[in-house]
Coordinates of C-alpha atoms in Angstrom, one line a residue:
M1 CA 0.0 0.0 0.1
S2 CA 1.2 3.5 -0.8
A3 CA 1.7 5.2 2.5
T4 CA 1.7 8.6 0.7
Q5 CA -1.6 8.0 -0.9
L6 CA -3.2 6.7 2.3
F7 CA -2.0 9.8 4.3
Y8 CA -3.5 12.2 1.9
L9 CA -6.7 10.1 1.5
L10 CA -7.3 10.0 5.2
K11 CA -6.8 13.8 5.5
W12 CA -9.5 14.2 2.7
E13 CA -7.3 16.5 0.8
A14 CA -8.3 18.0 -2.5
G15 CA -7.8 15.6 -5.5
T16 CA -8.4 11.8 -5.5
P17 CA -5.5 9.5 -4.8
P18 CA -5.6 6.7 -7.4
M19 CA -6.0 4.1 -4.8
V20 CA -9.5 5.2 -3.9
D21 CA -10.9 3.8 -7.2
D22 CA -8.0 1.3 -7.8
V23 CA -9.1 -0.8 -4.8
L24 CA -12.6 -0.9 -6.0
V25 CA -11.5 -1.9 -9.5
A26 CA -9.3 -4.8 -8.2
H27 CA -12.2 -6.0 -5.9
L28 CA -14.6 -6.0 -8.9
H29 CA -12.0 -7.9 -10.9
K30 CA -11.8 -10.5 -8.1
M31 CA -15.6 -10.8 -8.0
R32 CA -15.6 -11.4 -11.8
S33 CA -13.0 -14.1 -11.5
W34 CA -14.9 -15.8 -8.8
A35 CA -18.1 -15.7 -10.8
R36 CA -16.3 -17.3 -13.8
E37 CA -15.0 -20.0 -11.6
L38 CA -18.5 -20.5 -10.1
F39 CA -20.2 -20.9 -13.6
W40 CA -17.4 -23.2 -14.8
F41 CA -18.0 -25.5 -11.8
A42 CA -21.7 -25.3 -12.4
S43 CA -21.2 -26.3 -16.0
C44 CA -18.9 -29.2 -15.2
N45 CA -21.4 -30.6 -12.7
G46 CA -24.6 -30.1 -14.5
L47 CA -26.0 -27.5 -12.2
D48 CA -28.6 -25.0 -13.1
H49 CA -28.9 -25.3 -16.9
A50 CA -30.0 -21.7 -17.2
W51 CA -26.6 -20.6 -16.0
Q52 CA -24.5 -23.2 -18.0
A53 CA -25.1 -21.4 -21.2
R54 CA -24.6 -18.0 -19.8
D55 CA -22.4 -15.8 -22.0
V56 CA -22.9 -12.6 -20.1
E57 CA -21.2 -11.8 -16.8
P58 CA -23.3 -10.6 -13.8
G59 CA -23.6 -6.9 -13.7
E60 CA -21.4 -4.6 -11.5
R61 CA -24.3 -4.0 -9.0
A62 CA -24.8 -7.7 -8.5
L63 CA -21.1 -8.5 -8.1
L64 CA -20.7 -5.7 -5.5
N65 CA -23.7 -6.9 -3.5
P66 CA -22.4 -7.9 -0.1
W67 CA -24.5 -11.1 0.1
V68 CA -23.3 -12.1 -3.3
F69 CA -19.7 -11.6 -2.0
H70 CA -20.4 -13.7 1.0
Q71 CA -21.9 -16.6 -1.1
L72 CA -19.3 -16.4 -3.7
K73 CA -16.5 -16.6 -1.2
E74 CA -18.1 -19.7 0.4
A75 CA -18.5 -21.3 -3.1
V76 CA -15.0 -20.9 -4.4
S77 CA -13.6 -21.9 -1.0
G78 CA -15.1 -25.4 -1.2
L79 CA -16.7 -25.7 -4.7
N80 CA -19.4 -28.0 -3.4
E81 CA -22.8 -28.3 -5.0
R82 CA -24.7 -26.7 -2.1
A83 CA -22.5 -23.6 -1.9
C84 CA -22.4 -23.4 -5.6
R85 CA -26.3 -23.3 -5.8
A86 CA -26.5 -20.7 -3.0
A87 CA -24.1 -18.4 -4.9
I88 CA -26.0 -18.7 -8.1
Q89 CA -29.2 -18.0 -6.3
A90 CA -27.7 -14.9 -4.6
I91 CA -26.5 -13.5 -8.0
A92 CA -29.9 -14.3 -9.6
E93 CA -31.7 -12.5 -6.8
A94 CA -29.3 -9.5 -6.9
E95 CA -29.7 -9.1 -10.6
G96 CA -33.5 -9.6 -10.4
R97 CA -34.1 -6.7 -7.9
D98 CA -36.3 -4.1 -9.4
G99 CA -34.5 -1.0 -8.4
A100 CA -37.4 0.1 -6.2
Q101 CA -35.4 -0.2 -3.0
R102 CA -34.7 2.7 -0.8
M103 CA -31.3 4.1 -2.0
L104 CA -28.9 6.5 -0.4
G105 CA -26.5 8.5 -2.6
E106 CA -27.8 6.6 -5.8
S107 CA -25.7 3.5 -5.1
I108 CA -26.2 2.4 -1.6
E109 CA -29.3 0.3 -0.7
V110 CA -30.8 0.7 2.6
D111 CA -32.4 -2.5 3.8
F112 CA -35.0 -2.6 6.5
D113 CA -36.7 -6.0 6.1
S114 CA -35.3 -8.5 3.6
D115 CA -34.5 -12.1 4.7
I116 CA -30.8 -11.1 4.5
C117 CA -31.4 -8.1 6.7
R118 CA -33.3 -10.2 9.3
R119 CA -30.8 -13.1 9.5
M120 CA -29.3 -13.9 12.9
E121 CA -25.6 -14.0 13.7
T122 CA -24.7 -15.0 17.2
G123 CA -21.3 -13.1 17.4
S124 CA -22.7 -9.8 15.9
S125 CA -23.2 -6.7 17.9
T126 CA -26.0 -5.7 15.6
M127 CA -27.6 -9.0 14.5
S128 CA -27.5 -11.3 17.4
L129 CA -30.9 -10.0 18.6
P130 CA -34.1 -10.8 16.9
A131 CA -35.1 -8.2 14.3
E132 CA -38.2 -6.1 15.0
A133 CA -40.2 -4.4 12.4
F134 CA -39.7 -0.7 11.6
S135 CA -42.9 1.5 11.3
G136 CA -43.3 3.5 8.2
E137 CA -42.6 6.6 10.1
E138 CA -39.4 5.2 11.6
R139 CA -38.2 4.2 8.1
E140 CA -38.7 7.7 6.8
R141 CA -36.9 9.1 9.9
V142 CA -33.9 6.8 9.3
M143 CA -33.8 7.7 5.6
D144 CA -34.0 11.4 6.4
K145 CA -31.1 11.2 8.9
L146 CA -29.0 9.1 6.5
Q147 CA -29.5 11.5 3.6
T148 CA -28.7 14.5 5.8
A149 CA -25.5 12.7 7.1
L150 CA -24.3 11.9 3.7
A151 CA -25.0 15.4 2.4
M152 CA -23.0 16.7 5.3
I153 CA -20.2 14.4 4.4
D154 CA -20.3 15.4 0.7
A155 CA -20.2 19.1 1.6
A156 CA -17.4 18.9 4.1
A157 CA -15.2 16.4 2.4
P158 CA -16.2 15.1 -1.1
L159 CA -13.5 12.6 -1.1
A160 CA -15.0 10.9 2.0
G161 CA -18.4 10.7 0.2
R162 CA -16.8 9.1 -2.8
L163 CA -15.0 6.5 -0.6
I164 CA -18.3 5.6 1.2
R165 CA -20.0 5.1 -2.2
N166 CA -17.1 2.9 -3.4
A167 CA -16.8 0.8 -0.2
T168 CA -20.4 0.4 1.0
R169 CA -23.2 -1.0 -1.1
T170 CA -25.9 -2.0 1.5
I171 CA -26.8 -0.5 4.8
I172 CA -28.6 -3.1 7.1
C173 CA -30.9 -1.4 9.5
R174 CA -32.0 -3.4 12.5
K175 CA -34.4 -2.5 15.3
H176 CA -34.7 -3.9 18.8
S177 CA -36.5 -2.9 21.9
L178 CA -33.4 -2.8 23.9
D179 CA -32.0 0.7 24.1
I180 CA -28.7 -0.2 22.4
L181 CA -26.9 1.6 19.6
A182 CA -24.3 -0.2 17.5
A183 CA -22.6 -0.3 14.1
E184 CA -20.3 -2.7 12.5
T185 CA -19.0 -4.4 9.4
D186 CA -17.9 -7.9 8.7
P187 CA -15.0 -8.8 6.3
N188 CA -17.1 -11.9 5.3
D189 CA -19.7 -9.5 3.9
I190 CA -17.6 -6.8 2.3
G191 CA -19.7 -3.8 1.3
E192 CA -22.3 -4.3 4.1
L193 CA -22.8 -1.8 6.9
R194 CA -24.9 -2.7 9.8
I195 CA -26.6 -0.3 12.1
L196 CA -28.7 -1.2 15.2
N197 CA -31.6 1.2 16.3
P198 CA -30.9 4.1 13.9
Q199 CA -34.5 5.2 14.4
L200 CA -33.8 6.3 18.0
D201 CA -33.4 10.1 18.6
R202 CA -30.1 9.7 20.4
Y203 CA -28.6 8.1 17.3
T204 CA -28.1 11.6 15.9
V205 CA -27.1 12.8 12.4
V206 CA -23.6 13.4 13.6
D207 CA -23.5 9.9 14.9
L208 CA -24.5 8.6 11.5
V209 CA -21.8 10.7 9.9
D210 CA -19.3 9.0 12.1
T211 CA -20.8 5.5 11.4
L212 CA -20.7 6.0 7.6
I213 CA -17.2 7.1 7.5
H214 CA -15.9 4.7 10.2
E215 CA -17.5 1.6 8.8
S216 CA -16.9 2.4 5.2
L217 CA -13.3 2.6 5.9
H218 CA -13.4 -0.8 7.4
N219 CA -15.0 -2.0 4.2
F220 CA -12.3 -0.2 2.1
F221 CA -9.6 -1.9 4.2
A222 CA -11.2 -5.2 3.9
M223 CA -11.3 -4.9 0.0
Y224 CA -7.6 -4.0 0.1
E225 CA -6.6 -6.9 2.4
L226 CA -8.7 -9.4 0.3
Q227 CA -6.3 -8.6 -2.5
H228 CA -2.9 -8.1 -0.7
G229 CA -3.3 -9.8 2.7
S230 CA -3.6 -8.4 6.2
F231 CA -1.7 -5.3 7.2
V232 CA -0.1 -7.6 9.9
A233 CA 0.5 -11.3 10.0
Y234 CA -2.4 -13.4 11.3
Q235 CA -0.3 -15.0 14.0
Q236 CA 0.8 -11.6 15.2
S237 CA -2.8 -10.2 15.2
A238 CA -4.2 -13.2 17.1
R239 CA -1.3 -13.1 19.8
L240 CA -1.3 -9.3 20.5
R241 CA -4.4 -7.5 21.8
P242 CA -3.4 -3.9 22.6
V243 CA -5.8 -1.7 24.4
S244 CA -7.4 0.8 22.1
P245 CA -7.0 4.4 23.5
W246 CA -10.2 5.2 21.6
S247 CA -12.6 2.5 22.9
G248 CA -10.7 1.3 26.0
N249 CA -11.0 -2.3 24.8
P250 CA -8.3 -4.8 24.0
I251 CA -8.6 -5.6 20.3
P252 CA -6.6 -7.8 17.9
Y253 CA -3.6 -6.2 16.5
N254 CA -4.9 -5.9 13.0
A255 CA -8.0 -4.2 14.2
F256 CA -5.8 -1.9 16.1
T257 CA -3.9 -0.8 13.0
H258 CA -7.3 -0.2 11.3
A259 CA -8.3 1.9 14.3
I260 CA -5.2 4.1 14.0
L261 CA -6.0 4.9 10.4
I262 CA -9.8 5.4 10.9
Y263 CA -9.5 7.7 13.9
F264 CA -6.9 9.7 11.9
A265 CA -9.4 10.1 9.1
L266 CA -12.2 10.9 11.4
F267 CA -10.1 13.6 13.1
H268 CA -9.4 15.3 9.9
F269 CA -13.1 15.1 8.7
Y270 CA -14.3 16.8 12.0
L271 CA -11.6 19.5 11.3
K272 CA -13.2 20.1 8.0
L273 CA -16.8 19.9 9.4
Y274 CA -16.4 22.1 12.3
P275 CA -15.9 25.5 10.6
S276 CA -18.4 24.7 7.8
G277 CA -21.8 26.2 7.7
A278 CA -23.6 22.9 8.3
E279 CA -26.1 22.7 11.2
F280 CA -24.9 20.2 13.8
D281 CA -24.4 19.8 17.5
R282 CA -21.0 21.7 17.9
S283 CA -20.4 20.3 21.4
R284 CA -20.8 16.7 20.1
V285 CA -18.4 17.4 17.3
E286 CA -15.9 18.9 19.7
S287 CA -16.2 15.7 21.9
L288 CA -15.5 13.5 18.8
L289 CA -12.6 15.6 17.8
A290 CA -11.1 15.2 21.3
K291 CA -11.8 11.5 21.3
C292 CA -10.0 11.1 17.9
A293 CA -7.0 13.1 19.0
R294 CA -6.6 11.1 22.2
G295 CA -4.9 8.1 20.8
F296 CA -2.3 10.2 18.9
R297 CA -1.3 12.2 22.0
L298 CA -0.3 9.0 24.0
E299 CA 3.5 8.3 24.2
N300 CA 2.9 4.8 25.3
L301 CA 1.1 4.0 22.1
D302 CA 4.4 4.5 20.3
A303 CA 6.0 2.0 22.7
C304 CA 3.2 -0.4 22.1
L305 CA 3.8 -0.4 18.3
R306 CA 7.6 -0.7 18.9
E307 CA 7.0 -3.9 20.7
C308 CA 5.2 -5.3 17.7
G309 CA 8.4 -5.8 15.8
A310 CA 7.0 -7.6 12.8
S311 CA 4.8 -4.6 11.9
P312 CA 5.3 -3.4 8.4
S313 CA 7.8 -0.5 8.5
W314 CA 5.5 1.6 6.4
L315 CA 2.8 1.4 8.9
F316 CA 4.9 2.4 11.8
D317 CA 6.5 5.2 9.9
L318 CA 3.0 6.4 8.8
Y319 CA 1.7 6.3 12.4
R320 CA 4.6 8.5 13.5
V321 CA 3.8 11.0 10.8
M322 CA 0.0 10.9 11.6
S323 CA 0.8 11.3 15.3
D324 CA 2.8 14.5 14.6
D325 CA 0.2 15.8 12.3
V326 CA -2.6 15.4 14.9
R327 CA -0.4 16.9 17.7
A328 CA 0.3 19.9 15.6
A329 CA -3.3 20.4 14.6
Y330 CA -4.7 19.8 18.1
A331 CA -2.1 21.3 20.4

């Protein structure tokens, strides 16, 4: 990864670093390759005659669908008939969607009630509780807040809006009666962003701004790592669990490297948002700025990274540059 491009990307500077689109192009190429392997396997094994004679690749929208990614990854990992049929069905359903879904920013589907949206995942912070139905008024409220949040991002940092559209294709909205707010992504569902209880008043527009940028960066890094491997070795990530100065939680080392990059990006976004003419809770943005800066003002974070000797040198060098940058901007 180009540390120079990444540094300027995460500062949301004018101009678009090539990697913003290159990562998406490489991801789409990977999906096309997986789809060709899937159809070849289906043809060899007499599965789904309608797909054996297919001479047109699935469209870009279908290939970038997170559930299609999930099923394609399963299929090419094992190439068994069950997984193959599930992937074919996922592609067919994605291509057959009528375009009437609720859309954010023209390319991001907002899903409130599909079977995929309502699925259960026991290890998930957003999908481990049974999904409850949104009222029509709640759906409109969520859409209004999401549209306001994305418009605020586009106005303050257009490059951030572009990255969000490249990296995130579906927003899963879940509702539960427990008064819990959460958001997450999963590298097994690249392009999916999950939000729990966005209909609640305390999930503010500024919080949704934070969610869209934070989780879309996770999706962006997941696309990159799918092509090039993890920023740090798996054994190292599993062995080391530094405490995040932003959340206060011990997290795997690879997640820690993501956190450094993401909070640097959020810090610079809020620097751009704060003096803008947008209407927002200024005290909330001040609090988020302070939170983002916190980790870059701790000397022991440098020591923590130095102990992880197998870290890529570019990552450690980039962290030091980012730390100096934040300290200068937030003295």
